[in-house]
mmCIF file of C-alpha atoms in Angstrom:
data_model
loop_
_atom_site.group_PDB
_atom_site.id
_atom_site.type_symbol
_atom_site.label_atom_id
_atom_site.label_comp_id
_atom_site.label_asym_id
_atom_site.label_seq_id
_atom_site.Cartn_x
_atom_site.Cartn_y
_atom_site.Cartn_z
ATOM 1 C CA MET A 1 184.118 -88.837 249.110
ATOM 2 C CA HIS A 2 187.471 -89.277 251.031
ATOM 3 C CA LYS A 3 189.296 -86.600 252.922
ATOM 4 C CA VAL A 4 193.303 -86.178 253.227
ATOM 5 C CA LEU A 5 195.058 -83.614 255.618
ATOM 6 C CA VAL A 6 198.323 -82.345 254.697
ATOM 7 C CA PHE A 7 201.024 -80.422 256.776
ATOM 8 C CA THR A 8 204.237 -79.257 255.279
ATOM 9 C CA ASP A 9 207.316 -77.402 256.469
ATOM 10 C CA ILE A 10 207.160 -78.220 260.140
ATOM 11 C CA HIS A 11 210.672 -77.513 260.974
ATOM 12 C CA ILE A 12 210.564 -78.945 264.462
ATOM 13 C CA LEU A 13 213.562 -77.318 266.601
ATOM 14 C CA PRO A 14 215.224 -78.380 269.868
ATOM 15 C CA GLU A 15 213.285 -77.274 272.948
ATOM 16 C CA GLY A 16 213.576 -73.551 273.888
ATOM 17 C CA GLU A 17 214.526 -72.467 270.121
ATOM 18 C CA THR A 18 212.272 -70.711 267.819
ATOM 19 C CA VAL A 19 212.016 -69.548 264.214
ATOM 20 C CA ILE A 20 211.399 -65.823 263.975
ATOM 21 C CA GLY A 21 210.001 -65.953 267.491
ATOM 22 C CA LEU A 22 207.463 -68.758 266.840
ATOM 23 C CA ASP A 23 207.921 -72.150 268.310
ATOM 24 C CA PRO A 24 207.255 -74.691 265.367
ATOM 25 C CA LEU A 25 206.432 -77.604 267.662
ATOM 26 C CA ALA A 26 203.805 -75.524 269.477
ATOM 27 C CA ARG A 27 202.368 -74.367 266.117
ATOM 28 C CA PHE A 28 202.310 -78.044 264.765
ATOM 29 C CA THR A 29 200.677 -79.180 267.914
ATOM 30 C CA GLN A 30 198.193 -76.528 267.617
ATOM 31 C CA GLY A 31 197.459 -77.165 264.024
ATOM 32 C CA LEU A 32 197.278 -80.814 264.365
ATOM 33 C CA ALA A 33 194.592 -80.464 267.382
ATOM 34 C CA HIS A 34 192.568 -78.214 264.966
ATOM 35 C CA ALA A 35 192.632 -80.628 262.403
ATOM 36 C CA LEU A 36 191.625 -83.527 264.580
ATOM 37 C CA GLU A 37 188.749 -81.557 265.934
ATOM 38 C CA HIS A 38 187.419 -80.455 262.617
ATOM 39 C CA HIS A 39 188.013 -83.132 260.290
ATOM 40 C CA PRO A 40 187.950 -86.296 262.542
ATOM 41 C CA ASP A 41 186.835 -88.352 259.645
ATOM 42 C CA ALA A 42 189.957 -87.874 257.666
ATOM 43 C CA ALA A 43 191.327 -91.032 256.005
ATOM 44 C CA ARG A 44 194.999 -90.008 256.753
ATOM 45 C CA ILE A 45 197.339 -87.283 257.160
ATOM 46 C CA VAL A 46 200.449 -86.545 255.178
ATOM 47 C CA LEU A 47 203.345 -84.693 256.423
ATOM 48 C CA CYS A 48 205.039 -83.179 253.345
ATOM 49 C CA GLY A 49 208.629 -82.824 254.167
ATOM 50 C CA ASP A 50 210.819 -80.343 256.413
ATOM 51 C CA LEU A 51 209.737 -82.361 259.297
ATOM 52 C CA ALA A 52 212.909 -81.150 261.468
ATOM 53 C CA HIS A 53 214.632 -77.817 261.090
ATOM 54 C CA ASN A 54 218.383 -79.265 261.384
ATOM 55 C CA ALA A 55 217.755 -82.937 261.139
ATOM 56 C CA ALA A 56 218.823 -83.295 264.547
ATOM 57 C CA PRO A 57 217.864 -86.671 266.213
ATOM 58 C CA THR A 58 216.101 -84.637 269.202
ATOM 59 C CA GLU A 59 213.974 -82.953 266.444
ATOM 60 C CA TYR A 60 212.862 -85.994 265.356
ATOM 61 C CA ALA A 61 212.195 -87.477 268.757
ATOM 62 C CA ARG A 62 210.119 -84.470 269.674
ATOM 63 C CA LEU A 63 208.031 -84.842 266.367
ATOM 64 C CA LYS A 64 207.511 -88.643 267.240
ATOM 65 C CA GLN A 65 206.276 -87.708 270.715
ATOM 66 C CA ALA A 66 203.846 -85.152 269.295
ATOM 67 C CA LEU A 67 202.265 -87.613 266.901
ATOM 68 C CA ALA A 68 202.030 -90.413 269.584
ATOM 69 C CA GLY A 69 198.524 -90.008 270.242
ATOM 70 C CA CYS A 70 197.116 -89.136 266.731
ATOM 71 C CA PRO A 71 194.225 -91.434 265.998
ATOM 72 C CA LEU A 72 194.743 -91.235 262.090
ATOM 73 C CA PRO A 73 197.441 -92.913 260.150
ATOM 74 C CA VAL A 74 200.299 -90.469 259.134
ATOM 75 C CA ASP A 75 202.578 -90.441 256.155
ATOM 76 C CA LEU A 76 205.902 -88.962 256.606
ATOM 77 C CA MET A 77 207.907 -87.422 253.822
ATOM 78 C CA LEU A 78 211.320 -85.742 253.612
ATOM 79 C CA GLY A 79 212.337 -82.211 252.632
ATOM 80 C CA ASN A 80 215.722 -80.131 252.368
ATOM 81 C CA HIS A 81 215.986 -79.480 255.852
ATOM 82 C CA ASP A 82 215.691 -83.405 256.713
ATOM 83 C CA ARG A 83 218.392 -86.112 256.621
ATOM 84 C CA ARG A 84 217.419 -89.937 256.028
ATOM 85 C CA ALA A 85 219.741 -91.592 258.596
ATOM 86 C CA PRO A 86 218.449 -89.620 261.925
ATOM 87 C CA PHE A 87 215.063 -89.294 260.478
ATOM 88 C CA LEU A 88 214.827 -93.441 259.920
ATOM 89 C CA ALA A 89 216.673 -93.880 263.103
ATOM 90 C CA GLU A 90 213.631 -92.755 264.795
ATOM 91 C CA PHE A 91 210.896 -93.567 262.560
ATOM 92 C CA THR A 92 211.922 -97.196 262.273
ATOM 93 C CA GLN A 93 208.554 -98.252 260.469
ATOM 94 C CA THR A 94 208.498 -95.687 257.727
ATOM 95 C CA PRO A 95 208.551 -97.506 254.369
ATOM 96 C CA VAL A 96 211.761 -96.998 252.226
ATOM 97 C CA THR A 97 212.769 -98.503 248.779
ATOM 98 C CA ASP A 98 215.287 -100.796 248.237
ATOM 99 C CA ALA A 99 218.093 -98.127 247.811
ATOM 100 C CA GLY A 100 216.785 -96.488 250.970
ATOM 101 C CA PHE A 101 214.711 -93.611 249.692
ATOM 102 C CA VAL A 102 211.602 -92.708 251.606
ATOM 103 C CA GLN A 103 209.165 -93.342 249.112
ATOM 104 C CA HIS A 104 205.874 -95.352 249.263
ATOM 105 C CA TYR A 105 202.151 -95.236 248.052
ATOM 106 C CA GLN A 106 198.844 -95.437 249.519
ATOM 107 C CA ASP A 107 195.477 -96.289 247.710
ATOM 108 C CA ILE A 108 192.127 -95.141 249.012
ATOM 109 C CA ASP A 109 189.512 -96.628 246.880
ATOM 110 C CA ASP A 110 189.821 -95.222 243.241
ATOM 111 C CA TYR A 111 192.767 -92.974 244.212
ATOM 112 C CA ARG A 112 196.476 -93.635 244.534
ATOM 113 C CA LEU A 113 198.507 -91.498 246.969
ATOM 114 C CA ILE A 114 202.133 -91.598 245.705
ATOM 115 C CA LEU A 115 204.613 -89.822 248.013
ATOM 116 C CA LEU A 116 208.167 -88.928 246.631
ATOM 117 C CA ASP A 117 211.414 -88.462 248.120
ATOM 118 C CA THR A 118 213.133 -85.279 246.541
ATOM 119 C CA LEU A 119 215.799 -85.051 249.166
ATOM 120 C CA ASN A 120 219.020 -84.322 247.664
ATOM 121 C CA GLU A 121 221.707 -84.897 250.359
ATOM 122 C CA GLU A 122 224.386 -83.849 248.253
ATOM 123 C CA ALA A 123 223.226 -80.612 246.836
ATOM 124 C CA ASP A 124 225.873 -78.018 246.315
ATOM 125 C CA ASP A 125 223.191 -75.374 247.074
ATOM 126 C CA THR A 126 222.372 -77.427 250.299
ATOM 127 C CA HIS A 127 218.453 -77.155 249.754
ATOM 128 C CA SER A 128 217.680 -78.106 245.983
ATOM 129 C CA GLY A 129 215.783 -80.994 245.125
ATOM 130 C CA HIS A 130 216.556 -84.123 242.958
ATOM 131 C CA LEU A 131 214.858 -87.298 241.697
ATOM 132 C CA CYS A 132 217.553 -89.793 240.835
ATOM 133 C CA ALA A 133 217.119 -92.414 238.399
ATOM 134 C CA HIS A 134 216.213 -95.092 240.719
ATOM 135 C CA ARG A 135 213.585 -92.781 242.346
ATOM 136 C CA LEU A 136 212.133 -92.310 238.937
ATOM 137 C CA ASP A 137 212.080 -95.941 238.194
ATOM 138 C CA TRP A 138 210.294 -96.519 241.182
ATOM 139 C CA LEU A 139 207.631 -94.056 240.208
ATOM 140 C CA ASP A 140 207.149 -95.582 236.998
ATOM 141 C CA HIS A 141 206.308 -98.799 238.764
ATOM 142 C CA ALA A 142 203.831 -96.996 241.247
ATOM 143 C CA LEU A 143 202.212 -95.200 238.447
ATOM 144 C CA ALA A 144 201.889 -98.657 236.042
ATOM 145 C CA SER A 145 200.624 -100.653 239.096
ATOM 146 C CA ALA A 146 197.826 -97.979 239.929
ATOM 147 C CA GLY A 147 195.345 -99.594 237.079
ATOM 148 C CA LYS A 148 192.492 -97.294 236.661
ATOM 149 C CA ARG A 149 192.927 -95.429 239.851
ATOM 150 C CA ARG A 150 193.299 -91.498 239.659
ATOM 151 C CA VAL A 151 196.860 -90.709 240.981
ATOM 152 C CA LEU A 152 198.081 -87.897 243.428
ATOM 153 C CA VAL A 153 201.716 -86.987 243.679
ATOM 154 C CA PHE A 154 203.288 -85.508 246.616
ATOM 155 C CA THR A 155 206.725 -83.778 246.583
ATOM 156 C CA HIS A 156 208.300 -81.465 248.779
ATOM 157 C CA HIS A 157 210.106 -79.477 246.284
ATOM 158 C CA PRO A 158 207.249 -78.482 243.819
ATOM 159 C CA PRO A 159 207.835 -79.363 240.140
ATOM 160 C CA MET A 160 207.023 -75.727 238.892
ATOM 161 C CA ILE A 161 208.410 -72.293 238.790
ATOM 162 C CA THR A 162 206.678 -70.079 241.694
ATOM 163 C CA GLY A 163 208.070 -66.591 240.858
ATOM 164 C CA PHE A 164 210.143 -66.465 244.472
ATOM 165 C CA SER A 165 213.512 -66.523 242.709
ATOM 166 C CA GLY A 166 215.349 -67.440 245.790
ATOM 167 C CA MET A 167 213.070 -70.418 246.268
ATOM 168 C CA ASP A 168 213.124 -71.382 242.685
ATOM 169 C CA TRP A 169 216.971 -71.742 242.670
ATOM 170 C CA ILE A 170 216.721 -74.277 245.204
ATOM 171 C CA GLY A 171 213.740 -76.231 243.601
ATOM 172 C CA LEU A 172 213.373 -79.473 241.903
ATOM 173 C CA HIS A 173 216.384 -79.441 239.297
ATOM 174 C CA ASN A 174 215.078 -81.970 237.168
ATOM 175 C CA ARG A 175 211.370 -81.205 237.445
ATOM 176 C CA ALA A 176 211.329 -81.721 233.503
ATOM 177 C CA GLU A 177 211.741 -85.289 233.692
ATOM 178 C CA LEU A 178 209.318 -85.885 236.458
ATOM 179 C CA ILE A 179 206.629 -83.983 234.473
ATOM 180 C CA GLU A 180 207.297 -86.001 231.444
ATOM 181 C CA ARG A 181 206.580 -89.399 233.165
ATOM 182 C CA LEU A 182 203.496 -87.977 234.963
ATOM 183 C CA VAL A 183 201.923 -86.528 232.018
ATOM 184 C CA ALA A 184 202.562 -89.695 230.027
ATOM 185 C CA HIS A 185 200.764 -91.838 232.419
ATOM 186 C CA GLY A 186 197.707 -89.968 231.805
ATOM 187 C CA ARG A 187 195.791 -90.470 235.160
ATOM 188 C CA VAL A 188 197.718 -87.950 237.443
ATOM 189 C CA VAL A 189 195.255 -85.435 238.456
ATOM 190 C CA GLN A 190 196.848 -83.405 241.154
ATOM 191 C CA ILE A 191 200.507 -82.664 242.909
ATOM 192 C CA ILE A 192 200.815 -81.338 246.014
ATOM 193 C CA SER A 193 203.930 -79.787 247.393
ATOM 194 C CA GLY A 194 205.453 -77.825 250.413
ATOM 195 C CA HIS A 195 208.898 -76.105 250.407
ATOM 196 C CA ILE A 196 207.879 -72.352 249.609
ATOM 197 C CA HIS A 197 205.912 -71.547 252.791
ATOM 198 C CA ARG A 198 203.107 -69.921 250.627
ATOM 199 C CA THR A 199 199.559 -71.097 249.208
ATOM 200 C CA ILE A 200 200.220 -71.184 245.482
ATOM 201 C CA GLN A 201 198.234 -72.709 242.792
ATOM 202 C CA GLY A 202 199.823 -73.591 239.168
ATOM 203 C CA ALA A 203 200.353 -76.430 237.072
ATOM 204 C CA ALA A 204 203.274 -78.836 235.834
ATOM 205 C CA GLY A 205 202.286 -79.373 232.217
ATOM 206 C CA VAL A 206 198.598 -79.879 232.184
ATOM 207 C CA ILE A 207 198.624 -81.306 236.035
ATOM 208 C CA PRO A 208 197.518 -79.114 238.700
ATOM 209 C CA VAL A 209 199.841 -78.097 241.344
ATOM 210 C CA SER A 210 198.960 -76.890 244.886
ATOM 211 C CA ILE A 211 201.596 -75.680 247.209
ATOM 212 C CA PHE A 212 200.656 -75.371 251.068
ATOM 213 C CA LYS A 213 201.838 -73.249 253.542
ATOM 214 C CA SER A 214 203.730 -73.953 256.727
ATOM 215 C CA PRO A 215 201.931 -74.260 260.125
ATOM 216 C CA CYS A 216 204.698 -71.980 261.426
ATOM 217 C CA HIS A 217 206.584 -69.275 259.504
ATOM 218 C CA GLN A 218 205.768 -67.992 256.024
ATOM 219 C CA MET A 219 207.560 -66.685 253.012
ATOM 220 C CA PRO A 220 206.808 -62.996 252.615
ATOM 221 C CA MET A 221 205.168 -61.830 249.208
ATOM 222 C CA ALA A 222 208.619 -60.723 247.904
ATOM 223 C CA LEU A 223 208.381 -62.059 244.207
ATOM 224 C CA GLY A 224 211.806 -62.098 242.583
ATOM 225 C CA PHE A 225 214.060 -61.585 245.694
ATOM 226 C CA GLN A 226 216.936 -64.020 245.499
ATOM 227 C CA ASP A 227 216.930 -64.699 249.217
ATOM 228 C CA SER A 228 215.569 -68.056 250.312
ATOM 229 C CA SER A 229 215.840 -67.382 253.842
ATOM 230 C CA LEU A 230 212.958 -64.792 254.017
ATOM 231 C CA SER A 231 210.450 -65.381 256.724
ATOM 232 C CA ILE A 232 207.235 -63.479 258.192
ATOM 233 C CA ASP A 233 204.984 -64.099 261.120
ATOM 234 C CA GLU A 234 201.768 -64.841 259.135
ATOM 235 C CA PRO A 235 198.956 -67.451 259.739
ATOM 236 C CA GLY A 236 199.774 -70.913 260.008
ATOM 237 C CA ALA A 237 198.122 -73.597 257.662
ATOM 238 C CA TYR A 238 197.241 -77.097 256.585
ATOM 239 C CA GLY A 239 195.593 -78.139 253.552
ATOM 240 C CA ILE A 240 192.388 -80.494 253.059
ATOM 241 C CA LEU A 241 192.304 -82.715 249.902
ATOM 242 C CA LEU A 242 188.637 -84.145 249.229
ATOM 243 C CA LEU A 243 188.784 -87.061 247.153
ATOM 244 C CA HIS A 244 185.510 -87.047 245.119
ATOM 245 C CA ASP A 245 183.954 -88.968 242.574
ATOM 246 C CA ASP A 246 184.085 -85.945 240.104
ATOM 247 C CA GLY A 247 187.690 -85.208 241.163
ATOM 248 C CA VAL A 248 190.161 -83.572 243.635
ATOM 249 C CA ILE A 249 188.883 -80.626 245.710
ATOM 250 C CA VAL A 250 191.826 -78.759 247.414
ATOM 251 C CA HIS A 251 191.336 -76.425 250.614
ATOM 252 C CA THR A 252 193.713 -74.527 252.875
ATOM 253 C CA GLU A 253 192.984 -73.690 256.637
ATOM 254 C CA ASP A 254 194.446 -70.915 258.311
ATOM 255 C CA PHE A 255 194.051 -72.501 261.685
ATOM 256 C CA THR A 256 195.896 -69.358 263.652
ATOM 257 C CA LEU A 257 192.953 -67.373 262.778
ATOM 258 C CA PRO A 258 190.086 -66.450 264.992
ATOM 259 C CA ASP A 259 187.821 -69.283 265.685
ATOM 260 C CA GLN A 260 184.308 -68.866 263.855
ATOM 261 C CA THR A 261 181.615 -71.343 264.904
ATOM 262 C CA PRO A 262 178.508 -71.981 262.676
ATOM 263 C CA GLU A 263 176.402 -69.875 265.088
ATOM 264 C CA LEU A 264 178.356 -67.016 263.795
ATOM 265 C CA TYR A 265 178.166 -67.945 260.277
ATOM 266 C CA ALA A 266 174.263 -68.157 260.334
ATOM 267 C CA ARG A 267 174.046 -64.811 261.824
ATOM 268 C CA LYS A 268 175.906 -63.188 259.068
ATOM 269 C CA ARG A 269 173.867 -64.358 256.469
ATOM 270 C CA PRO A 270 171.177 -61.963 255.011
#
């Protein structure tokens, strides 16, 4: 069994700035330290987009510094708050496609992790996602070359409706094209996404989808609201994926809750 840790919607800001009174870098640093302490055996960490809040060079520089001492390999993805040029200027070793999209894949034994770039820098609504023909063709190759491996696909924008009307409005606009290709391949067993700032389970076609919360600010349970900027101070979280012989097991960890030790667990048992 292999373990993959997932952080999404980090939203790093310049020093001294906050989101609803929360410091995104402090919350991410806290979450990363928690993850490394409790899951040092993880194979890698995936940061699933919205790395920076304003895509400013100083924000990416602060994130790079926060990751400098991380002992695990880290895969970086882009979200709607990111921009490719300032990101790639700071993270110069990040793999990109021939057309400059931030997409790549990693193999972990019998699993392939495919990380897609759903950022649409030309979106009229500024934050919705799109996968152009080049990115979808690249995906076809990544799927075809996976052989008999089971495939996990990572997207910032979820390929499903969530019930949060404002967030669905700025969702992945051509999700049907993506779902058609993933279902046709036949070996995609899990999709992992961010963007919504809530823990949500669903499906894209017949493929399970897990959406993780942010380590910082969350979307309140305001189903049907058209506002996509709603935020609330609820526990920060990261995802834990267990790649098992029998399939994928998905966990989420609210790391800002009071710490519970194994000794306390034992005393609570009947």
